[in-house]
Short mmCIF file of C-alpha atoms and ligand atoms in Angstrom, two decimals:
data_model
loop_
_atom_site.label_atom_id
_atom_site.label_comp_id
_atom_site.label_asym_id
_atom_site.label_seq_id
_atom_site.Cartn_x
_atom_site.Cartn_y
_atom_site.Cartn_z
CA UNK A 1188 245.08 133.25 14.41
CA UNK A 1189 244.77 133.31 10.57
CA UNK A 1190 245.15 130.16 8.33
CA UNK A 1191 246.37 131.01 4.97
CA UNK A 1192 244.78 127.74 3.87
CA UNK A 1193 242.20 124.79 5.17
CA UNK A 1194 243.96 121.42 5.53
CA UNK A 1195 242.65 118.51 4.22
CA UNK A 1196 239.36 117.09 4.88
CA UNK A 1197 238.93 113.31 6.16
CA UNK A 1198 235.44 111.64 7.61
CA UNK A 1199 235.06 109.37 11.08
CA UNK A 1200 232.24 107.37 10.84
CA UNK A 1201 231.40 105.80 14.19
CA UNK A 1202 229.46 102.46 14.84
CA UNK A 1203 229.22 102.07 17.90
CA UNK A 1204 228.01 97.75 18.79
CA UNK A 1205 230.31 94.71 19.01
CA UNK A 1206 229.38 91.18 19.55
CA UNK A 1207 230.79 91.22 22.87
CA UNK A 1208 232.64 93.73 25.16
CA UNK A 1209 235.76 93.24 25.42
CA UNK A 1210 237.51 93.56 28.90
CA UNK A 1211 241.02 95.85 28.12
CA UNK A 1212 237.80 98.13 25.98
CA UNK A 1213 237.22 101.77 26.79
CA UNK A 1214 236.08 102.49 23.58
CA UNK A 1215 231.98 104.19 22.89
CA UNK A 1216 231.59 99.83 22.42
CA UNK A 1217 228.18 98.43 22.95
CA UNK A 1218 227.28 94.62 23.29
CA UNK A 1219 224.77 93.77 20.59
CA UNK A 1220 221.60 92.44 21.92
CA UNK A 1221 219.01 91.26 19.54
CA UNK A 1222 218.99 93.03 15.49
CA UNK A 1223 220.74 96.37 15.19
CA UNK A 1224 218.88 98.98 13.42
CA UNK A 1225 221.06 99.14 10.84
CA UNK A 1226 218.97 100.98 8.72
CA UNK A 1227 217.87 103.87 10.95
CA UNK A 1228 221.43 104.31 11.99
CA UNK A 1229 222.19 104.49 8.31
CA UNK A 1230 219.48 107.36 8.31
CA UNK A 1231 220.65 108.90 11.49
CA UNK A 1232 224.37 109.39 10.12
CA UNK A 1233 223.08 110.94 6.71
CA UNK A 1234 221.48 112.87 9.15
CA UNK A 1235 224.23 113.79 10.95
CA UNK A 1236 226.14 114.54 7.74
CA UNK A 1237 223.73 116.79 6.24
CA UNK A 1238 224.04 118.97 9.79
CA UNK A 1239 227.72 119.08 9.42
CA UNK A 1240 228.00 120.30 5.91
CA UNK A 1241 227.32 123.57 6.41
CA UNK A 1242 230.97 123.76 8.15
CA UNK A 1243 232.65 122.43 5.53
CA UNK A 1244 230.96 123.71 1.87
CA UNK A 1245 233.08 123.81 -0.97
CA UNK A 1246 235.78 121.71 0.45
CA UNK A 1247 236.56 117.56 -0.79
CA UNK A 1248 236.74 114.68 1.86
CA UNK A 1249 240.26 112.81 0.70
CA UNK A 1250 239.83 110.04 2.72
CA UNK A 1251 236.84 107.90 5.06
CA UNK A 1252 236.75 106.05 7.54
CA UNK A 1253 234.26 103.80 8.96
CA UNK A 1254 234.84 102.47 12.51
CA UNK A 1255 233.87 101.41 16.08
CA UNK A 1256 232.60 99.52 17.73
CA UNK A 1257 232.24 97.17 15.01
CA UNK A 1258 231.56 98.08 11.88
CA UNK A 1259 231.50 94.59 10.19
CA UNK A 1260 228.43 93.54 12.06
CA UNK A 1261 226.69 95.77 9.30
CA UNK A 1262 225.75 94.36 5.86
CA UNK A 1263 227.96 95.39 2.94
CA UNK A 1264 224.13 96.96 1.85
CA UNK A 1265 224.19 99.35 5.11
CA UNK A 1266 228.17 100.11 4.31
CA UNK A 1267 226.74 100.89 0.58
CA UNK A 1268 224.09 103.00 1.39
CA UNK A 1269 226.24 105.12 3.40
CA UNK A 1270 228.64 105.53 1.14
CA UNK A 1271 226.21 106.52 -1.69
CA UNK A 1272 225.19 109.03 0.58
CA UNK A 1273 228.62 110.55 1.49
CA UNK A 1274 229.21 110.97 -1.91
CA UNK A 1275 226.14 112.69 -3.22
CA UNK A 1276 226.56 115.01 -0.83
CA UNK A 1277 229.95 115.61 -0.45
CA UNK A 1278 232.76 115.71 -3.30
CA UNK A 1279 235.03 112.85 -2.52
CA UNK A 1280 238.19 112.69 -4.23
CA UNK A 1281 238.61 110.07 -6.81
CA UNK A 1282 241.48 108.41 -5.24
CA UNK A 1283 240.40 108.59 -1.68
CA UNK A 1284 241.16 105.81 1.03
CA UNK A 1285 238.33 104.38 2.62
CA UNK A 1286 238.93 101.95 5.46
CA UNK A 1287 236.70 100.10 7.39
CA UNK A 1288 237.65 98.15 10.47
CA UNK A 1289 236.50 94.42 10.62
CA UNK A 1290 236.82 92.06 13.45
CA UNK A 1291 237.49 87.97 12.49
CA UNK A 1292 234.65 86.95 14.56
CA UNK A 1293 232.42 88.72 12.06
CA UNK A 1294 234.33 87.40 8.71
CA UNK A 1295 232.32 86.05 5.95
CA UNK A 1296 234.50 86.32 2.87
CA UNK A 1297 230.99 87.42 0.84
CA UNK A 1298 230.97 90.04 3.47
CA UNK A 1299 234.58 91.31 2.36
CA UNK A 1300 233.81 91.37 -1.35
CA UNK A 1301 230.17 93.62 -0.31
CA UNK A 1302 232.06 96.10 1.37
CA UNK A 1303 234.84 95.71 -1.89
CA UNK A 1304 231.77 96.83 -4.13
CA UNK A 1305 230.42 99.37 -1.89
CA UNK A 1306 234.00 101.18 -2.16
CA UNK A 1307 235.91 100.19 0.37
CA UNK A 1308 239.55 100.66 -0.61
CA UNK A 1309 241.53 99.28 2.90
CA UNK A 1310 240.36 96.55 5.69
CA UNK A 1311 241.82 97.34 8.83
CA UNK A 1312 241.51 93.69 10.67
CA UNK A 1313 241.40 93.48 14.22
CA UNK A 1314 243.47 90.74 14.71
CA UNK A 1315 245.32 91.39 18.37
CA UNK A 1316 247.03 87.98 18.57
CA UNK A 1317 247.48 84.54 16.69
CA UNK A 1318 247.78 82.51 19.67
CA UNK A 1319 244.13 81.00 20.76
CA UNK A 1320 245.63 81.25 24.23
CA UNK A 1321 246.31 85.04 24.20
CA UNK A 1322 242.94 85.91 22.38
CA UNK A 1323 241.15 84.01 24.94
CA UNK A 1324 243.25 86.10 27.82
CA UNK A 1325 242.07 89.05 26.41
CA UNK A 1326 238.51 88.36 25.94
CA UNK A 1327 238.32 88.11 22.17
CA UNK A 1328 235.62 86.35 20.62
CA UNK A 1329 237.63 85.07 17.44
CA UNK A 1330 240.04 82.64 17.40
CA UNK A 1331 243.70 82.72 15.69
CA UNK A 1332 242.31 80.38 12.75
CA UNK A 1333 239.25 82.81 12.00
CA UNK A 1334 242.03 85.77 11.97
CA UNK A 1335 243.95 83.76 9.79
CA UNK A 1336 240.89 83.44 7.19
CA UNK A 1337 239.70 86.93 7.86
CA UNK A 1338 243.51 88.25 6.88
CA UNK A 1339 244.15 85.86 4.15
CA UNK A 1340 240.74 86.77 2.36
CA UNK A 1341 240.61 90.46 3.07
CA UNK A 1342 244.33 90.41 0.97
CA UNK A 1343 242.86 89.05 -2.19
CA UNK A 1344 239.82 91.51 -2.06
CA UNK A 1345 240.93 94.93 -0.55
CA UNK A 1346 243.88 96.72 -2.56
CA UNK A 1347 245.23 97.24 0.92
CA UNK A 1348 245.24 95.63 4.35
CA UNK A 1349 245.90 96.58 7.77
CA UNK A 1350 246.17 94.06 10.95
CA UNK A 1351 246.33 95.68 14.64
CA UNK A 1352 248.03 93.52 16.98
CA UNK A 1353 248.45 93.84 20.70
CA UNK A 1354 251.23 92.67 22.58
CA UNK A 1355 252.42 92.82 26.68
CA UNK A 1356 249.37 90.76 26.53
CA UNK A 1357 248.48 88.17 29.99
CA UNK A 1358 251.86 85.83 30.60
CA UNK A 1359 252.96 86.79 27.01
CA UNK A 1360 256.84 86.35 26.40
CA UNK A 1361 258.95 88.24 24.24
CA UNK A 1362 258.52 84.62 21.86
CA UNK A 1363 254.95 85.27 21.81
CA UNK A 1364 254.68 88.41 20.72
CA UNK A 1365 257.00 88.08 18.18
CA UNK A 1366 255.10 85.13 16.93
CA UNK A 1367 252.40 87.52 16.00
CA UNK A 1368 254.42 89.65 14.26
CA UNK A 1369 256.26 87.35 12.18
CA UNK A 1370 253.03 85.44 11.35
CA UNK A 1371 251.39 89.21 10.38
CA UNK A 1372 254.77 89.64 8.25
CA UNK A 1373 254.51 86.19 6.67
CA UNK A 1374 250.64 86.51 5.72
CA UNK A 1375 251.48 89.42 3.94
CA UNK A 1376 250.09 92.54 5.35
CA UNK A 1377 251.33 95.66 4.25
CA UNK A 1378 250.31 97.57 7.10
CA UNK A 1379 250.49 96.51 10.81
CA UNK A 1380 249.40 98.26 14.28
CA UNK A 1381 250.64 97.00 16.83
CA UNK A 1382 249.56 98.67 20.74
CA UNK A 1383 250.50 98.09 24.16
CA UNK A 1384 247.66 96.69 25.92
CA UNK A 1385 246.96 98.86 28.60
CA UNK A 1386 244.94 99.06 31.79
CA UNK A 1387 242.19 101.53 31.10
CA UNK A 1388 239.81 102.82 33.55
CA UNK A 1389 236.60 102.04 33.63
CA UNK A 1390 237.19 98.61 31.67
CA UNK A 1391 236.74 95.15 33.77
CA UNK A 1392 240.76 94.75 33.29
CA UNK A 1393 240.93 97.87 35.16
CA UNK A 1394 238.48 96.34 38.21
CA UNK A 1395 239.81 93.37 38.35
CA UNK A 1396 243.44 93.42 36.27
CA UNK A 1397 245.27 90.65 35.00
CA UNK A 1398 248.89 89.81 35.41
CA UNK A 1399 250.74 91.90 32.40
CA UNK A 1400 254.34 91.31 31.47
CA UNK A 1401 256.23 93.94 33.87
CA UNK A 1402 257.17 98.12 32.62
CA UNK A 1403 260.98 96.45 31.44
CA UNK A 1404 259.71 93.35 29.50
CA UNK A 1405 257.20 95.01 27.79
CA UNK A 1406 259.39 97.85 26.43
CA UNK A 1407 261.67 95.09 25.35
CA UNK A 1408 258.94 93.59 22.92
CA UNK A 1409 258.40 96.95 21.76
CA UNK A 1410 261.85 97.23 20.58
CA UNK A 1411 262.10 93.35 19.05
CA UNK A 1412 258.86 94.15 17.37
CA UNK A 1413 259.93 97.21 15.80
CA UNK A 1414 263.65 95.53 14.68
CA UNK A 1415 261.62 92.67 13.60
CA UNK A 1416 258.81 94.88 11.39
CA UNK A 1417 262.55 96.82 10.32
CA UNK A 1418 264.31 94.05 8.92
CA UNK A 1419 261.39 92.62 6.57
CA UNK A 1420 260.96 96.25 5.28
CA UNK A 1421 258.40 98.03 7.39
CA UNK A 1422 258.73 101.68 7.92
CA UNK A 1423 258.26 102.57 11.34
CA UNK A 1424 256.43 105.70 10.70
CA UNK A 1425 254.49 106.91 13.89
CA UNK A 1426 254.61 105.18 17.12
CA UNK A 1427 252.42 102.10 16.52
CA UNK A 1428 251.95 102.37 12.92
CA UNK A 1429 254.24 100.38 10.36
CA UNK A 1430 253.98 100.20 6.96
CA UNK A 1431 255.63 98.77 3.86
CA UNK A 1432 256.87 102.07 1.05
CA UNK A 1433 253.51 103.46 -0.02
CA UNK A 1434 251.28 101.76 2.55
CA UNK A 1435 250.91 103.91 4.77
CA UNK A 1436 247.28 105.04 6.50
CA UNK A 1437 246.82 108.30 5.05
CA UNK A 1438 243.57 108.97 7.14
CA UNK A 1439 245.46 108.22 10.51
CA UNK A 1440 248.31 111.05 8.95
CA UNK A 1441 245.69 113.28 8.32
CA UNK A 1442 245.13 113.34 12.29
CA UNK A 1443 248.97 112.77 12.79
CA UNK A 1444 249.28 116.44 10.59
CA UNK A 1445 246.62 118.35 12.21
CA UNK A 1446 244.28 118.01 9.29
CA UNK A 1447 240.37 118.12 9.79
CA UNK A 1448 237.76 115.54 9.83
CA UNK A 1449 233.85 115.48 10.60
CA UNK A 1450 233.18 112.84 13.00
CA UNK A 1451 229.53 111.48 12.37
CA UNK A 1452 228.34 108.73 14.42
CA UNK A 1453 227.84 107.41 18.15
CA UNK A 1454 230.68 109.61 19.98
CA UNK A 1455 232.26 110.62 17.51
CA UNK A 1456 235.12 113.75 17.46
CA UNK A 1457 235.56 116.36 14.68
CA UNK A 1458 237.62 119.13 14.21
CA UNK A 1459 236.78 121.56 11.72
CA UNK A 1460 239.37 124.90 11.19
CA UNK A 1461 238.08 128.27 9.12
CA UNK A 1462 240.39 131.05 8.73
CA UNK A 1463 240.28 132.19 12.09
CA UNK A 1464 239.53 129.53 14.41
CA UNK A 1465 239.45 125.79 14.81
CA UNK A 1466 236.38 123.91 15.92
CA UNK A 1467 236.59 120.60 17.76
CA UNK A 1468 233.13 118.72 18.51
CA UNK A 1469 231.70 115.79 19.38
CA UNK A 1470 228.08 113.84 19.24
CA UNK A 1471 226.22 112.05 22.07
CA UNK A 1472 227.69 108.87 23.17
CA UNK A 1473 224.73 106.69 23.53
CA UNK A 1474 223.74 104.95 21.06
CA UNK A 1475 219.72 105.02 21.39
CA UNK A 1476 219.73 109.01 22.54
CA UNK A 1477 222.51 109.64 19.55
CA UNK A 1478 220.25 107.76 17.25
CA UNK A 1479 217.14 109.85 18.26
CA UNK A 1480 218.68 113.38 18.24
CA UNK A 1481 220.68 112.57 15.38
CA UNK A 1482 217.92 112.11 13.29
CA UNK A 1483 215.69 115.25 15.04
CA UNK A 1484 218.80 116.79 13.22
CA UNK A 1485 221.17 117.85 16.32
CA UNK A 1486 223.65 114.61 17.20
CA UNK A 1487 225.92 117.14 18.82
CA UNK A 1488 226.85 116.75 22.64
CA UNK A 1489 229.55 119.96 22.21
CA UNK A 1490 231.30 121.89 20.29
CA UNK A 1491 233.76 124.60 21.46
CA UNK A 1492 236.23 127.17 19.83
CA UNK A 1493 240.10 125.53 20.48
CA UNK A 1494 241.83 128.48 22.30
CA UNK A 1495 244.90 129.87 20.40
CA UNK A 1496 246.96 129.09 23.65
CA UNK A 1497 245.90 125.33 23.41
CA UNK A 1498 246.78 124.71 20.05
CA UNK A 1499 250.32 124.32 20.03
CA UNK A 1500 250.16 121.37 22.19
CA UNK A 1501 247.41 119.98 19.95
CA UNK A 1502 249.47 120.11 17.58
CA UNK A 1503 252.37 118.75 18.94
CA UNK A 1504 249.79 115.78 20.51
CA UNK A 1505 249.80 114.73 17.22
CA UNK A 1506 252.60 115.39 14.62
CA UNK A 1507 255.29 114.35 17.19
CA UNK A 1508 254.03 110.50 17.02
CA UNK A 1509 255.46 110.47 14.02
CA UNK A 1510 258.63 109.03 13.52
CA UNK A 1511 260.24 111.51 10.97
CA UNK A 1512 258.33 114.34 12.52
CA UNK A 1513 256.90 117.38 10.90
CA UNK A 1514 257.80 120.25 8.34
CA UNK A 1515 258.41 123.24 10.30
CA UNK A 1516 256.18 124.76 8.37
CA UNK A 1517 253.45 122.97 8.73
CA UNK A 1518 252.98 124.47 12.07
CA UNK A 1519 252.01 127.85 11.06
CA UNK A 1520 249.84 126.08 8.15
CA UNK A 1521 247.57 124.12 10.15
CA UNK A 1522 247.76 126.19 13.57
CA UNK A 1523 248.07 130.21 12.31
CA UNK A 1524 250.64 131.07 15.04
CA UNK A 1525 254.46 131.51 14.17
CA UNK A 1526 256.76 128.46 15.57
CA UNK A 1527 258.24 131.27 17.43
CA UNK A 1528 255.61 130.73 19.94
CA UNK A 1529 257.10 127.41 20.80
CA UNK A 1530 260.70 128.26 20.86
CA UNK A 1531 261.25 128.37 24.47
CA UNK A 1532 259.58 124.72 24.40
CA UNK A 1533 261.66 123.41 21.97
CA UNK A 1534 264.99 124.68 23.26
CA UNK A 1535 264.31 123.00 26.70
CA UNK A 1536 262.97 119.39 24.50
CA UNK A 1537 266.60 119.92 22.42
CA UNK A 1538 268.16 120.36 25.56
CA UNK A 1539 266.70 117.34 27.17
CA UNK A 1540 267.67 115.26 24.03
CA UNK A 1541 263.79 114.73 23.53
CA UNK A 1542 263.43 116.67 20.01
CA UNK A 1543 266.19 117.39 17.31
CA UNK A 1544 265.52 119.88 14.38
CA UNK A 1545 267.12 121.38 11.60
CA UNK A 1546 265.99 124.54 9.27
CA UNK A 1547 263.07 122.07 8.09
CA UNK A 1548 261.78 119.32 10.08
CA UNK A 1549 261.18 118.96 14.09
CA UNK A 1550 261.16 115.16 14.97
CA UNK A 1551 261.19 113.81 18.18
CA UNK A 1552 264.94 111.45 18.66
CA UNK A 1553 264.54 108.11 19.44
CA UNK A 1554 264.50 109.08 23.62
CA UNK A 1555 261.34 111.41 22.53
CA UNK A 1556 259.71 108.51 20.96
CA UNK A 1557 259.76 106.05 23.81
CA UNK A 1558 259.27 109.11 26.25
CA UNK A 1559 256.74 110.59 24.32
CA UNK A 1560 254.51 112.19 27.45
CA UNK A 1561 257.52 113.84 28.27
CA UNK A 1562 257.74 115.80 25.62
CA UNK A 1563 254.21 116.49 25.13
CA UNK A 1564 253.41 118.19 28.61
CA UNK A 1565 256.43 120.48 27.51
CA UNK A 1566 253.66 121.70 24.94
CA UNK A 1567 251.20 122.23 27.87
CA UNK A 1568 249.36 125.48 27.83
CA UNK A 1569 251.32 127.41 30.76
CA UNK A 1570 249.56 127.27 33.75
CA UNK A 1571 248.34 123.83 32.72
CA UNK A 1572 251.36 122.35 33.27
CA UNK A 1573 249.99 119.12 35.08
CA UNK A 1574 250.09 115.35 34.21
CA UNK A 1575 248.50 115.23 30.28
CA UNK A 1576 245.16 114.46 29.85
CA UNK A 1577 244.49 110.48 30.03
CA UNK A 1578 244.11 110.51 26.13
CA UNK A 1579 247.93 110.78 25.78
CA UNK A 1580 248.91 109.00 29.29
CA UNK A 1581 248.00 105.70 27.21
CA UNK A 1582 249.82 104.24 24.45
CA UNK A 1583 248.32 106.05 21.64
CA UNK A 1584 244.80 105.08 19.96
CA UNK A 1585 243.44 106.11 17.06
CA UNK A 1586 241.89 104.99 14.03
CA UNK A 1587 243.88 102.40 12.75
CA UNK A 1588 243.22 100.64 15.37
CA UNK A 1589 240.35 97.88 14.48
CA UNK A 1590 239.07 96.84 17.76
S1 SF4 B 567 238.10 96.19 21.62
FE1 SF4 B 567 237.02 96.42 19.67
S2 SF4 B 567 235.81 94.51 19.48
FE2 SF4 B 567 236.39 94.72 21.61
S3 SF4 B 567 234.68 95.82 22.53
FE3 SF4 B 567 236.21 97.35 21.99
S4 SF4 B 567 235.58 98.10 20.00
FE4 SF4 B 567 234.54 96.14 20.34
#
């Protein structure tokens, strides 16, 4: 492979606590017990920075992102000291987006206006529902009034706003969910989420599951929510990210385009290209052993050389949850290899009415989007050509998603 250019350069930032585990959660999520150590995990990700940098010298971070877990359970000082840090050691550009993810449980409006002054530029509110009854289904510890406040506030502080909903949520109707949206829509927000609760192994839900609208009713919500987000001027622009014109996340499209980020944090996943290979890593999970190693100077669990023959499915993983696709282009930019070593793959997605492309864009059709899996395990490495990895079975997570 040979990149004729890097693509542009985002940073994950992971805390990894909440006040309470949520039961649907397979997220690196710890319960808080007792004080965090706010301040040595401030250290330990500076740490963790300064042992990434070498991979990236010379190039600009264009947009941040700090989130979890939780990151609102830290002081607006702990968000400012981190970002101080990020940017003496790292050129940031002057207009980048910097989101942090806030849950309502955790809102104090003197809170908001701390993280404001530290630099945060977008609040991405983890809202999930506005009916007391559904948050109390799904284990939340906020209720619809505190969401309310959280949303209302975080619009007169942050230039921009995000709220994640969930919907096929316990004994929730097509009304319901709908509800949500409309009441998201009315509030204001330029930017909504809004995911399929699913059954995730390895989550309480998953041991002992509630009763979820059926396969039929829920993909019926999906499509009222996304006429509903349509008519009041929301672009539907990947598949559970709406936006109004100009809104949209443009860390979240960095991943969506197969751009690079360093991950720092709890967990947390980077991929880093150079001109003739692409590096994905990640750093130890737990929180304690991450914090100790972390600041010894190694947080990273592994870090392994993507194989040419796995990155055009990467790719595709990616840039075909968007809803207006991808430059053709763009594949050769951010993977080195020629489309032509998809061709074969795309014919047999045209032919199956899963993909449609002219001389410049590949997007999936509207059958690709709802059968999205389909078409990804097309992009399988051959010989590989099995189920997709559990990270794609699901609807989609990434991070917009405020938890
Ligand atoms: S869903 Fe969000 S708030 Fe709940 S445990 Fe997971 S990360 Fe924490």
């Amino acid at each position: 492979m040979n990149l004729q250019q890097l693509p542009p350069l985002s940073l994950y930032v992971h805390v990894p606590w909440c006040l309470r585990k949520c039961p649907y959660c397979d997220f690196n999520s710890h319960e808080k017990k007792g004080e965090l150590p706010e301040g040595e995990y401030v250290e330990a990700l500076v740490a963790d920075l300064e042992a990434a940098l070498p991979n990236v010298w010379g190039r600009r971070l264009h947009t941040v992102f700090i989130g979890g877990g939780t990151p609102s359970l830290f002081t607006p000082e702990a968000i400012d000291r981190l970002l101080v840090a990020v940017r003496t050691r790292i050129p940031v550009d002057p207009q980048a987006e910097i989101t942090m993810e806030a849950n309502p449980g955790t809102f104090e409006a003197q809170r908001f206006r701390g993280y404001r002054e530290a630099g945060v530029t977008r609040l991405s509110v983890g809202v999930q529902s506005f009916s007391d009854a559904s948050l109390a289904a799904i284990g939340r510890v906020h209720d619809s009034r505190e969401a309310r406040a959280a949303l209302a506030s975080a619009l007169t502080i942050f230039p921009t706003v995000n709220a994640d909903l969930m919907y096929a949520l316990p004994g929730q109707s097509i009304d319901a969910a709908l509800a949500d949206v409309r009441e998201a829509i009315a509030i204001g927000v330029p930017h909504v989420s809004a995911y399929h609760l699913t059954l995730e192994p390895d989550t309480h839900f998953h041991r002992f599951p509630p009763r979820l609208p059926d396969e039929d009713a829920a993909a019926d919500m999906q499509v009222a929510i996304e006429r509903t987000l349509a008519r009041a001027g929301y672009e539907h622009y990947e598949t559970s990210a709406f936006a109004r014109p100009g809104q949209r996340a443009r860390h979240n499209l960095n991943y969506w385009t197969f751009g690079d980020y360093i991950g720092i944090g709890a967990g947390a996943h980077a991929k880093i290209s150079f001109q003739d290979r692409i590096v994905r890593e990640s750093r130890i999970r737990k929180p304690a052993s991450y914090l100790r190693a972390a600041l010894a100077g190694d947080a990273l669990d592994e870090s392994r050389e993507v194989a040419p023959a796995e990155l055009p499915f990467e790719f595709m993983l990616n840039a075909l949850r968007l809803v207006e696709g991808f430059p053709i282009a763009l594949f050769a930019e951010r993977t080195g290899l020629p489309i032509t070593v998809v061709r074969r793959e795309l014919e047999q997605a045209e032919g199956a009415g899963l993909l449609e492309r002219d001389h410049l864009r590949i997007r999936p059709t509207g059958k690709g989007q709802r059968f999205l899996n389909d078409l990804l395990e097309r992009f399988l490495p051959d010989g590989n050509r099995q189920p997709p990895p559990r990270a794609i079975r699901m609807v989609p997570r990434d991070t917009s998603r405020s938890s």
